[in-house]
PDB file of C-alpha atoms and ligand atoms in Angstrom:
ATOM      1  CA  UNK A   1      51.062 -41.479   3.043  1.00  0.00           C
ATOM      2  CA  UNK A   2      49.225 -41.807   6.512  1.00  0.00           C
ATOM      3  CA  UNK A   3      48.785 -38.727   9.000  1.00  0.00           C
ATOM      4  CA  UNK A   4      51.314 -40.146  11.634  1.00  0.00           C
ATOM      5  CA  UNK A   5      53.927 -41.030   8.372  1.00  0.00           C
ATOM      6  CA  UNK A   6      53.391 -37.634   7.323  1.00  0.00           C
ATOM      7  CA  UNK A   7      54.884 -35.887  10.285  1.00  0.00           C
ATOM      8  CA  UNK A   8      57.794 -35.863  12.207  1.00  0.00           C
ATOM      9  CA  UNK A   9      57.670 -37.319  16.027  1.00  0.00           C
ATOM     10  CA  UNK A  10      60.290 -34.135  16.593  1.00  0.00           C
ATOM     11  CA  UNK A  11      57.190 -31.450  15.154  1.00  0.00           C
ATOM     12  CA  UNK A  12      54.559 -33.309  16.984  1.00  0.00           C
ATOM     13  CA  UNK A  13      56.532 -33.191  20.522  1.00  0.00           C
ATOM     14  CA  UNK A  14      57.901 -29.943  20.028  1.00  0.00           C
ATOM     15  CA  UNK A  15      54.621 -28.810  19.452  1.00  0.00           C
ATOM     16  CA  UNK A  16      52.975 -29.841  21.860  1.00  0.00           C
ATOM     17  CA  UNK A  17      55.411 -28.915  24.027  1.00  0.00           C
ATOM     18  CA  UNK A  18      55.584 -25.819  22.125  1.00  0.00           C
ATOM     19  CA  UNK A  19      55.818 -22.625  25.054  1.00  0.00           C
ATOM     20  CA  UNK A  20      55.330 -19.857  21.827  1.00  0.00           C
ATOM     21  CA  UNK A  21      54.542 -21.209  18.066  1.00  0.00           C
ATOM     22  CA  UNK A  22      54.940 -18.556  15.229  1.00  0.00           C
ATOM     23  CA  UNK A  23      54.287 -18.318  11.935  1.00  0.00           C
ATOM     24  CA  UNK A  24      55.077 -16.754   8.806  1.00  0.00           C
ATOM     25  CA  UNK A  25      52.767 -17.445   5.630  1.00  0.00           C
ATOM     26  CA  UNK A  26      52.966 -16.458   1.752  1.00  0.00           C
ATOM     27  CA  UNK A  27      51.125 -16.293  -1.340  1.00  0.00           C
ATOM     28  CA  UNK A  28      51.254 -20.447  -1.392  1.00  0.00           C
ATOM     29  CA  UNK A  29      48.358 -20.562   1.687  1.00  0.00           C
ATOM     30  CA  UNK A  30      45.878 -18.719  -0.367  1.00  0.00           C
ATOM     31  CA  UNK A  31      46.472 -20.664  -3.491  1.00  0.00           C
ATOM     32  CA  UNK A  32      44.458 -23.150  -2.948  1.00  0.00           C
ATOM     33  CA  UNK A  33      41.438 -19.800  -2.087  1.00  0.00           C
ATOM     34  CA  UNK A  34      42.180 -19.112  -5.717  1.00  0.00           C
ATOM     35  CA  UNK A  35      44.761 -16.102  -5.103  1.00  0.00           C
ATOM     36  CA  UNK A  36      47.768 -16.443  -7.535  1.00  0.00           C
ATOM     37  CA  UNK A  37      51.109 -16.336  -6.236  1.00  0.00           C
ATOM     38  CA  UNK A  38      53.519 -14.462  -7.488  1.00  0.00           C
ATOM     39  CA  UNK A  39      56.299 -16.528  -8.766  1.00  0.00           C
ATOM     40  CA  UNK A  40      56.045 -20.112 -10.282  1.00  0.00           C
ATOM     41  CA  UNK A  41      54.292 -20.768 -13.555  1.00  0.00           C
ATOM     42  CA  UNK A  42      51.387 -19.152 -13.167  1.00  0.00           C
ATOM     43  CA  UNK A  43      52.633 -16.655 -10.793  1.00  0.00           C
ATOM     44  CA  UNK A  44      51.769 -12.933 -11.155  1.00  0.00           C
ATOM     45  CA  UNK A  45      55.636 -11.730 -11.848  1.00  0.00           C
ATOM     46  CA  UNK A  46      55.334 -13.908 -14.696  1.00  0.00           C
ATOM     47  CA  UNK A  47      52.400 -11.975 -16.381  1.00  0.00           C
ATOM     48  CA  UNK A  48      52.601  -8.473 -14.915  1.00  0.00           C
ATOM     49  CA  UNK A  49      56.044  -6.419 -14.333  1.00  0.00           C
ATOM     50  CA  UNK A  50      56.587  -5.766 -10.559  1.00  0.00           C
ATOM     51  CA  UNK A  51      58.702  -2.212 -11.256  1.00  0.00           C
ATOM     52  CA  UNK A  52      55.534  -0.889 -13.506  1.00  0.00           C
ATOM     53  CA  UNK A  53      52.879  -2.426 -10.605  1.00  0.00           C
ATOM     54  CA  UNK A  54      54.382  -2.522  -6.953  1.00  0.00           C
ATOM     55  CA  UNK A  55      56.666   0.372  -6.878  1.00  0.00           C
ATOM     56  CA  UNK A  56      55.876   3.952  -6.091  1.00  0.00           C
ATOM     57  CA  UNK A  57      57.711   5.706  -8.571  1.00  0.00           C
ATOM     58  CA  UNK A  58      55.749   4.325 -11.010  1.00  0.00           C
ATOM     59  CA  UNK A  59      52.457   4.274  -9.092  1.00  0.00           C
ATOM     60  CA  UNK A  60      52.962   8.750  -9.824  1.00  0.00           C
ATOM     61  CA  UNK A  61      53.701   8.047 -12.871  1.00  0.00           C
ATOM     62  CA  UNK A  62      50.694   6.519 -13.790  1.00  0.00           C
ATOM     63  CA  UNK A  63      48.535   6.107 -10.989  1.00  0.00           C
ATOM     64  CA  UNK A  64      45.701   4.963 -12.981  1.00  0.00           C
ATOM     65  CA  UNK A  65      47.309   1.915 -14.316  1.00  0.00           C
ATOM     66  CA  UNK A  66      48.504   0.784 -11.067  1.00  0.00           C
ATOM     67  CA  UNK A  67      45.149   1.659  -9.579  1.00  0.00           C
ATOM     68  CA  UNK A  68      43.413  -0.591 -12.185  1.00  0.00           C
ATOM     69  CA  UNK A  69      45.935  -3.813 -11.459  1.00  0.00           C
ATOM     70  CA  UNK A  70      44.881  -3.346  -7.712  1.00  0.00           C
ATOM     71  CA  UNK A  71      41.152  -2.846  -8.422  1.00  0.00           C
ATOM     72  CA  UNK A  72      41.433  -6.449  -9.986  1.00  0.00           C
ATOM     73  CA  UNK A  73      43.041  -7.818  -7.321  1.00  0.00           C
ATOM     74  CA  UNK A  74      40.904  -6.552  -4.872  1.00  0.00           C
ATOM     75  CA  UNK A  75      38.220  -7.920  -6.433  1.00  0.00           C
ATOM     76  CA  UNK A  76      39.376 -11.135  -6.911  1.00  0.00           C
ATOM     77  CA  UNK A  77      40.432 -11.588  -3.452  1.00  0.00           C
ATOM     78  CA  UNK A  78      36.587 -10.629  -2.492  1.00  0.00           C
ATOM     79  CA  UNK A  79      35.219 -13.099  -4.354  1.00  0.00           C
ATOM     80  CA  UNK A  80      37.118 -15.922  -2.752  1.00  0.00           C
ATOM     81  CA  UNK A  81      37.155 -17.912   0.729  1.00  0.00           C
ATOM     82  CA  UNK A  82      39.426 -19.124   3.349  1.00  0.00           C
ATOM     83  CA  UNK A  83      40.614 -22.230   2.623  1.00  0.00           C
ATOM     84  CA  UNK A  84      40.943 -25.385   4.958  1.00  0.00           C
ATOM     85  CA  UNK A  85      44.822 -24.265   5.856  1.00  0.00           C
ATOM     86  CA  UNK A  86      43.151 -20.565   6.891  1.00  0.00           C
ATOM     87  CA  UNK A  87      41.094 -22.528   9.596  1.00  0.00           C
ATOM     88  CA  UNK A  88      43.670 -25.045  10.030  1.00  0.00           C
ATOM     89  CA  UNK A  89      45.957 -21.968  11.246  1.00  0.00           C
ATOM     90  CA  UNK A  90      42.893 -19.829  13.209  1.00  0.00           C
ATOM     91  CA  UNK A  91      42.545 -23.876  14.839  1.00  0.00           C
ATOM     92  CA  UNK A  92      46.037 -23.866  16.456  1.00  0.00           C
ATOM     93  CA  UNK A  93      46.086 -20.111  17.580  1.00  0.00           C
ATOM     94  CA  UNK A  94      43.396 -21.402  19.886  1.00  0.00           C
ATOM     95  CA  UNK A  95      45.591 -24.466  20.575  1.00  0.00           C
ATOM     96  CA  UNK A  96      48.350 -22.463  21.535  1.00  0.00           C
ATOM     97  CA  UNK A  97      49.239 -20.594  25.142  1.00  0.00           C
ATOM     98  CA  UNK A  98      51.555 -17.949  22.792  1.00  0.00           C
ATOM     99  CA  UNK A  99      50.720 -17.958  18.675  1.00  0.00           C
ATOM    100  CA  UNK A 100      51.519 -15.476  16.342  1.00  0.00           C
ATOM    101  CA  UNK A 101      51.101 -15.574  12.704  1.00  0.00           C
ATOM    102  CA  UNK A 102      53.028 -13.111  10.728  1.00  0.00           C
ATOM    103  CA  UNK A 103      52.004 -12.996   6.764  1.00  0.00           C
ATOM    104  CA  UNK A 104      53.353 -11.342   3.570  1.00  0.00           C
ATOM    105  CA  UNK A 105      50.046 -12.089   2.281  1.00  0.00           C
ATOM    106  CA  UNK A 106      47.521  -8.415   1.667  1.00  0.00           C
ATOM    107  CA  UNK A 107      44.513 -10.403   1.408  1.00  0.00           C
ATOM    108  CA  UNK A 108      43.081 -10.226   4.793  1.00  0.00           C
ATOM    109  CA  UNK A 109      42.129 -14.300   4.340  1.00  0.00           C
ATOM    110  CA  UNK A 110      43.672 -15.134   8.030  1.00  0.00           C
ATOM    111  CA  UNK A 111      41.256 -13.027   9.918  1.00  0.00           C
ATOM    112  CA  UNK A 112      38.452 -13.793   7.743  1.00  0.00           C
ATOM    113  CA  UNK A 113      39.164 -17.259   8.765  1.00  0.00           C
ATOM    114  CA  UNK A 114      39.295 -16.277  12.574  1.00  0.00           C
ATOM    115  CA  UNK A 115      42.945 -15.853  13.139  1.00  0.00           C
ATOM    116  CA  UNK A 116      43.099 -12.756  15.601  1.00  0.00           C
ATOM    117  CA  UNK A 117      47.063 -12.342  16.500  1.00  0.00           C
ATOM    118  CA  UNK A 118      47.821 -11.590  12.684  1.00  0.00           C
ATOM    119  CA  UNK A 119      50.753  -9.210  11.970  1.00  0.00           C
ATOM    120  CA  UNK A 120      50.568  -8.163   8.098  1.00  0.00           C
ATOM    121  CA  UNK A 121      54.214  -7.253   6.995  1.00  0.00           C
ATOM    122  CA  UNK A 122      53.547  -6.352   3.749  1.00  0.00           C
ATOM    123  CA  UNK A 123      50.122  -4.194   4.494  1.00  0.00           C
ATOM    124  CA  UNK A 124      46.723  -4.910   3.563  1.00  0.00           C
ATOM    125  CA  UNK A 125      45.050  -4.421  -0.086  1.00  0.00           C
ATOM    126  CA  UNK A 126      41.693  -3.322   1.362  1.00  0.00           C
ATOM    127  CA  UNK A 127      43.047  -0.614   2.910  1.00  0.00           C
ATOM    128  CA  UNK A 128      44.295   2.562   1.118  1.00  0.00           C
ATOM    129  CA  UNK A 129      47.138   5.628   2.673  1.00  0.00           C
ATOM    130  CA  UNK A 130      47.526   9.060   1.489  1.00  0.00           C
ATOM    131  CA  UNK A 131      50.779   9.966   0.003  1.00  0.00           C
ATOM    132  CA  UNK A 132      50.660  13.056   0.993  1.00  0.00           C
ATOM    133  CA  UNK A 133      49.136  13.086   4.730  1.00  0.00           C
ATOM    134  CA  UNK A 134      50.236   8.857   4.859  1.00  0.00           C
ATOM    135  CA  UNK A 135      46.350   8.726   6.822  1.00  0.00           C
ATOM    136  CA  UNK A 136      44.884   5.346   6.325  1.00  0.00           C
ATOM    137  CA  UNK A 137      41.473   4.428   5.721  1.00  0.00           C
ATOM    138  CA  UNK A 138      39.541   1.071   5.562  1.00  0.00           C
ATOM    139  CA  UNK A 139      37.941   1.590   2.166  1.00  0.00           C
ATOM    140  CA  UNK A 140      37.417  -2.003   1.247  1.00  0.00           C
ATOM    141  CA  UNK A 141      35.281  -1.806  -2.340  1.00  0.00           C
ATOM    142  CA  UNK A 142      36.367  -1.207  -5.726  1.00  0.00           C
ATOM    143  CA  UNK A 143      37.187   2.574  -6.596  1.00  0.00           C
ATOM    144  CA  UNK A 144      36.634   3.626 -10.253  1.00  0.00           C
ATOM    145  CA  UNK A 145      37.865   6.921 -10.336  1.00  0.00           C
ATOM    146  CA  UNK A 146      41.469   7.730  -8.912  1.00  0.00           C
ATOM    147  CA  UNK A 147      40.739   8.125  -5.275  1.00  0.00           C
ATOM    148  CA  UNK A 148      41.796  11.160  -2.945  1.00  0.00           C
ATOM    149  CA  UNK A 149      42.128  12.183   0.518  1.00  0.00           C
ATOM    150  CA  UNK A 150      40.433  14.971   2.782  1.00  0.00           C
ATOM    151  CA  UNK A 151      43.539  16.740   1.987  1.00  0.00           C
ATOM    152  CA  UNK A 152      43.868  16.589  -1.966  1.00  0.00           C
ATOM    153  CA  UNK A 153      46.432  13.773  -1.748  1.00  0.00           C
ATOM    154  CA  UNK A 154      46.353  10.782  -4.360  1.00  0.00           C
ATOM    155  CA  UNK A 155      45.759   7.652  -1.951  1.00  0.00           C
ATOM    156  CA  UNK A 156      47.530   4.643  -2.627  1.00  0.00           C
ATOM    157  CA  UNK A 157      47.114   0.691  -1.832  1.00  0.00           C
ATOM    158  CA  UNK A 158      48.045   0.528   1.674  1.00  0.00           C
ATOM    159  CA  UNK A 159      50.458  -2.420   0.482  1.00  0.00           C
ATOM    160  CA  UNK A 160      54.637  -2.227   0.639  1.00  0.00           C
ATOM    161  CA  UNK A 161      56.068  -1.945  -2.824  1.00  0.00           C
ATOM    162  CA  UNK A 162      59.391  -2.891  -3.993  1.00  0.00           C
ATOM    163  CA  UNK A 163      62.049  -0.574  -2.387  1.00  0.00           C
ATOM    164  CA  UNK A 164      59.773   0.818   0.542  1.00  0.00           C
ATOM    165  CA  UNK A 165      60.543  -0.119   4.280  1.00  0.00           C
ATOM    166  CA  UNK A 166      57.741  -2.491   5.936  1.00  0.00           C
ATOM    167  CA  UNK A 167      55.771  -1.414   8.651  1.00  0.00           C
ATOM    168  CA  UNK A 168      58.160  -0.802  11.912  1.00  0.00           C
ATOM    169  CA  UNK A 169      56.040  -1.496  14.322  1.00  0.00           C
ATOM    170  CA  UNK A 170      54.746  -5.107  12.521  1.00  0.00           C
ATOM    171  CA  UNK A 171      58.530  -5.889  11.392  1.00  0.00           C
ATOM    172  CA  UNK A 172      60.178  -5.372  15.007  1.00  0.00           C
ATOM    173  CA  UNK A 173      57.559  -7.268  16.713  1.00  0.00           C
ATOM    174  CA  UNK A 174      57.715 -10.263  13.747  1.00  0.00           C
ATOM    175  CA  UNK A 175      61.560 -10.857  14.752  1.00  0.00           C
ATOM    176  CA  UNK A 176      60.585  -9.930  18.341  1.00  0.00           C
ATOM    177  CA  UNK A 177      58.068 -13.156  18.068  1.00  0.00           C
ATOM    178  CA  UNK A 178      61.033 -15.061  15.316  1.00  0.00           C
ATOM    179  CA  UNK A 179      63.636 -14.539  18.158  1.00  0.00           C
ATOM    180  CA  UNK A 180      61.542 -15.568  20.836  1.00  0.00           C
ATOM    181  CA  UNK A 181      59.785 -19.094  19.742  1.00  0.00           C
ATOM    182  CA  UNK A 182      60.485 -22.275  20.260  1.00  0.00           C
ATOM    183  CA  UNK A 183      58.980 -23.834  16.902  1.00  0.00           C
ATOM    184  CA  UNK A 184      58.509 -21.839  13.727  1.00  0.00           C
ATOM    185  CA  UNK A 185      56.268 -23.043  10.745  1.00  0.00           C
ATOM    186  CA  UNK A 186      57.068 -21.560   7.381  1.00  0.00           C
ATOM    187  CA  UNK A 187      54.094 -22.028   5.243  1.00  0.00           C
ATOM    188  CA  UNK A 188      53.722 -21.149   1.447  1.00  0.00           C
ATOM    189  CA  UNK A 189      56.563 -19.049   0.949  1.00  0.00           C
ATOM    190  CA  UNK A 190      59.303 -19.190  -1.572  1.00  0.00           C
ATOM    191  CA  UNK A 191      61.589 -17.261   0.709  1.00  0.00           C
ATOM    192  CA  UNK A 192      63.265 -14.799  -1.510  1.00  0.00           C
ATOM    193  CA  UNK A 193      61.732 -11.496  -0.277  1.00  0.00           C
ATOM    194  CA  UNK A 194      63.714  -9.938   2.634  1.00  0.00           C
ATOM    195  CA  UNK A 195      63.064  -9.510   5.275  1.00  0.00           C
ATOM    196  CA  UNK A 196      60.836 -12.008   5.876  1.00  0.00           C
ATOM    197  CA  UNK A 197      62.633 -14.703   4.708  1.00  0.00           C
ATOM    198  CA  UNK A 198      65.185 -14.145   7.665  1.00  0.00           C
ATOM    199  CA  UNK A 199      62.617 -14.585  10.474  1.00  0.00           C
ATOM    200  CA  UNK A 200      62.604 -18.353  10.194  1.00  0.00           C
ATOM    201  CA  UNK A 201      66.753 -18.443  10.507  1.00  0.00           C
ATOM    202  CA  UNK A 202      66.153 -16.234  13.066  1.00  0.00           C
ATOM    203  CA  UNK A 203      64.340 -18.804  15.151  1.00  0.00           C
ATOM    204  CA  UNK A 204      66.389 -21.106  14.266  1.00  0.00           C
ATOM    205  CA  UNK A 205      69.682 -19.801  15.508  1.00  0.00           C
ATOM    206  CA  UNK A 206      67.746 -19.075  18.292  1.00  0.00           C
ATOM    207  CA  UNK A 207      66.556 -22.466  19.421  1.00  0.00           C
ATOM    208  CA  UNK A 208      63.591 -22.804  17.579  1.00  0.00           C
ATOM    209  CA  UNK A 209      62.481 -25.980  15.804  1.00  0.00           C
ATOM    210  CA  UNK A 210      61.606 -24.959  12.513  1.00  0.00           C
ATOM    211  CA  UNK A 211      59.762 -26.438   9.644  1.00  0.00           C
ATOM    212  CA  UNK A 212      58.642 -25.633   6.290  1.00  0.00           C
ATOM    213  CA  UNK A 213      55.058 -26.501   4.494  1.00  0.00           C
ATOM    214  CA  UNK A 214      55.439 -25.933   0.579  1.00  0.00           C
ATOM    215  CA  UNK A 215      54.512 -27.904  -2.602  1.00  0.00           C
ATOM    216  CA  UNK A 216      57.774 -27.988  -3.201  1.00  0.00           C
ATOM    217  CA  UNK A 217      61.533 -27.166  -1.793  1.00  0.00           C
ATOM    218  CA  UNK A 218      62.431 -23.580  -1.468  1.00  0.00           C
ATOM    219  CA  UNK A 219      65.890 -21.546  -1.312  1.00  0.00           C
ATOM    220  CA  UNK A 220      65.234 -22.163   2.587  1.00  0.00           C
ATOM    221  CA  UNK A 221      64.554 -25.981   2.480  1.00  0.00           C
ATOM    222  CA  UNK A 222      68.347 -26.804   3.195  1.00  0.00           C
ATOM    223  CA  UNK A 223      68.289 -24.702   6.563  1.00  0.00           C
ATOM    224  CA  UNK A 224      64.928 -26.183   7.761  1.00  0.00           C
ATOM    225  CA  UNK A 225      64.857 -28.790  10.833  1.00  0.00           C
ATOM    226  CA  UNK A 226      61.915 -30.378   8.736  1.00  0.00           C
ATOM    227  CA  UNK A 227      59.891 -29.991   5.176  1.00  0.00           C
ATOM    228  CA  UNK A 228      56.896 -31.357   4.273  1.00  0.00           C
ATOM    229  CA  UNK A 229      55.972 -31.249   0.718  1.00  0.00           C
ATOM    230  CA  UNK A 230      52.167 -30.508  -0.157  1.00  0.00           C
ATOM    231  CA  UNK A 231      49.437 -28.423  -0.198  1.00  0.00           C
ATOM    232  CA  UNK A 232      48.877 -26.292   3.185  1.00  0.00           C
ATOM    233  CA  UNK A 233      45.049 -26.874   2.436  1.00  0.00           C
ATOM    234  CA  UNK A 234      45.404 -30.769   3.026  1.00  0.00           C
ATOM    235  CA  UNK A 235      48.542 -30.522   5.559  1.00  0.00           C
ATOM    236  CA  UNK A 236      48.070 -28.042   7.994  1.00  0.00           C
ATOM    237  CA  UNK A 237      44.185 -29.682   8.330  1.00  0.00           C
ATOM    238  CA  UNK A 238      45.795 -32.763   8.844  1.00  0.00           C
ATOM    239  CA  UNK A 239      48.468 -31.862  11.478  1.00  0.00           C
ATOM    240  CA  UNK A 240      45.867 -29.976  13.556  1.00  0.00           C
ATOM    241  CA  UNK A 241      43.695 -33.433  14.213  1.00  0.00           C
ATOM    242  CA  UNK A 242      46.546 -35.018  14.919  1.00  0.00           C
ATOM    243  CA  UNK A 243      47.523 -32.295  17.562  1.00  0.00           C
ATOM    244  CA  UNK A 244      43.978 -32.403  18.884  1.00  0.00           C
ATOM    245  CA  UNK A 245      44.553 -36.245  19.227  1.00  0.00           C
ATOM    246  CA  UNK A 246      47.448 -35.428  21.246  1.00  0.00           C
ATOM    247  CA  UNK A 247      46.039 -32.711  22.606  1.00  0.00           C
ATOM    248  CA  UNK A 248      48.391 -30.282  23.330  1.00  0.00           C
TER     249      UNK A 248
HETATM  250  P1  OAD B 301      55.683 -16.550  -4.246  1.00  0.00           P
HETATM  251  O1  OAD B 301      54.894 -16.778  -5.412  1.00  0.00           O
HETATM  252  O2  OAD B 301      57.412 -15.975  -4.177  1.00  0.00           O
HETATM  253  O3  OAD B 301      56.066 -18.218  -3.602  1.00  0.00           O
HETATM  254  C1  OAD B 301      54.604 -18.850  -3.295  1.00  0.00           C
HETATM  255  C2  OAD B 301      54.949 -19.994  -2.762  1.00  0.00           C
HETATM  256  O4  OAD B 301      53.779 -20.959  -2.114  1.00  0.00           O
HETATM  257  C3  OAD B 301      56.050 -21.111  -3.080  1.00  0.00           C
HETATM  258  O5  OAD B 301      57.340 -21.433  -2.499  1.00  0.00           O
HETATM  259  C4  OAD B 301      55.167 -22.118  -3.793  1.00  0.00           C
HETATM  260  O6  OAD B 301      55.970 -23.498  -4.478  1.00  0.00           O
HETATM  261  C5  OAD B 301      53.954 -22.393  -2.334  1.00  0.00           C
HETATM  262  N1  OAD B 301      52.648 -22.773  -3.016  1.00  0.00           N
HETATM  263  C6  OAD B 301      52.426 -22.935  -3.810  1.00  0.00           C
HETATM  264  N2  OAD B 301      50.641 -23.432  -3.459  1.00  0.00           N
HETATM  265  C7  OAD B 301      51.276 -23.514  -2.334  1.00  0.00           C
HETATM  266  C8  OAD B 301      50.228 -24.558  -1.868  1.00  0.00           C
HETATM  267  N3  OAD B 301      49.028 -24.753  -2.376  1.00  0.00           N
HETATM  268  N4  OAD B 301      50.259 -25.214  -0.524  1.00  0.00           N
HETATM  269  C9  OAD B 301      51.670 -24.520  -0.389  1.00  0.00           C
HETATM  270  N5  OAD B 301      52.494 -24.095  -0.868  1.00  0.00           N
HETATM  271  C10 OAD B 301      52.252 -23.565  -1.534  1.00  0.00           C
HETATM  272  O7  OAD B 301      55.187 -15.904  -2.473  1.00  0.00           O
HETATM  273  P2  OAD B 301      55.759 -15.442  -1.604  1.00  0.00           P
HETATM  274  O8  OAD B 301      56.401 -15.938  -0.966  1.00  0.00           O
HETATM  275  O9  OAD B 301      54.334 -15.226  -0.792  1.00  0.00           O
HETATM  276  O10 OAD B 301      55.426  -9.056  -1.545  1.00  0.00           O
HETATM  277  O11 OAD B 301      56.334 -13.960  -2.182  1.00  0.00           O
HETATM  278  C11 OAD B 301      56.553 -12.713  -1.036  1.00  0.00           C
HETATM  279  C12 OAD B 301      56.030 -11.568  -1.373  1.00  0.00           C
HETATM  280  O12 OAD B 301      56.845 -11.183  -2.788  1.00  0.00           O
HETATM  281  C13 OAD B 301      54.736 -11.086  -2.037  1.00  0.00           C
HETATM  282  O13 OAD B 301      54.319 -10.828  -0.265  1.00  0.00           O
HETATM  283  C14 OAD B 301      54.930 -10.252  -2.646  1.00  0.00           C
HETATM  284  C15 OAD B 301      55.890 -10.819  -3.636  1.00  0.00           C
HETATM  285  O14 OAD B 301      56.811 -10.033  -4.222  1.00  0.00           O
HETATM  286  C16 OAD B 301      54.926  -7.811  -2.325  1.00  0.00           C
HETATM  287  O15 OAD B 301      54.040  -7.227  -2.888  1.00  0.00           O
HETATM  288  C17 OAD B 301      55.851  -6.562  -1.568  1.00  0.00           C
END
């Protein structure tokens, strides 16, 4: 398929004239960097039980087990690099007047690729938060023993676990951004985890052109203006190149 045939004229025209572009990314954008996704054949939730590892009660019952899993993921993430999909989004940000990247990922790869305005809805795996005083630190190293805060409280990874609320400020900004966007892209997300999964629907209700980029159709595909099937590490650089030729 050629570049021009892969993207609809509607998408290119909308992106060129877009006043406000918003993007939601999920685990799929980092898959080509070697970070495993959660669902699908080789997904993390096929091998591990989220209720034992991504849950506050489970953490308090067995913090060592949960830390082992997070240390394994921290190490994995520290050894990988952003892929062309992440870099293309950083370029797209530079080309747009108003651009917001909303991510469910905790791996920090968007920031490492150069994205500036990033809303992390599910936290960041490189940070810790005290279960007693809620203070966060930015430690990005692997911790061998159970880490504690200055106040004596146990430190936990600063990520959102099942049953927990998302960070209020980021959540409000994400929904505000979605409702004001004129183009909204859903990239590499299965669309089954709320409230992130609702963002593109809010955008569409408010008039945005909504497009999904994924290797396969998702539960949200029927509610998109357009679904582009393929790896984001290939699709996104093509899209940005095409937009450069038709300078925004
Ligand atoms: P999922 O693992 O649910 O979905 C990943 C999506 O990426 C799937 O739809 C894949 O088809 C797609 N995909 C895989 N490789 C791709 C590629 N190279 N290019 C494009 N798409 C690709 O991940 P999320 O939707 O991010 O939450 O999951 C949402 C949340 O569920 C995560 O943030 C995490 C998880 O439980 C928490 O831990 C709180």
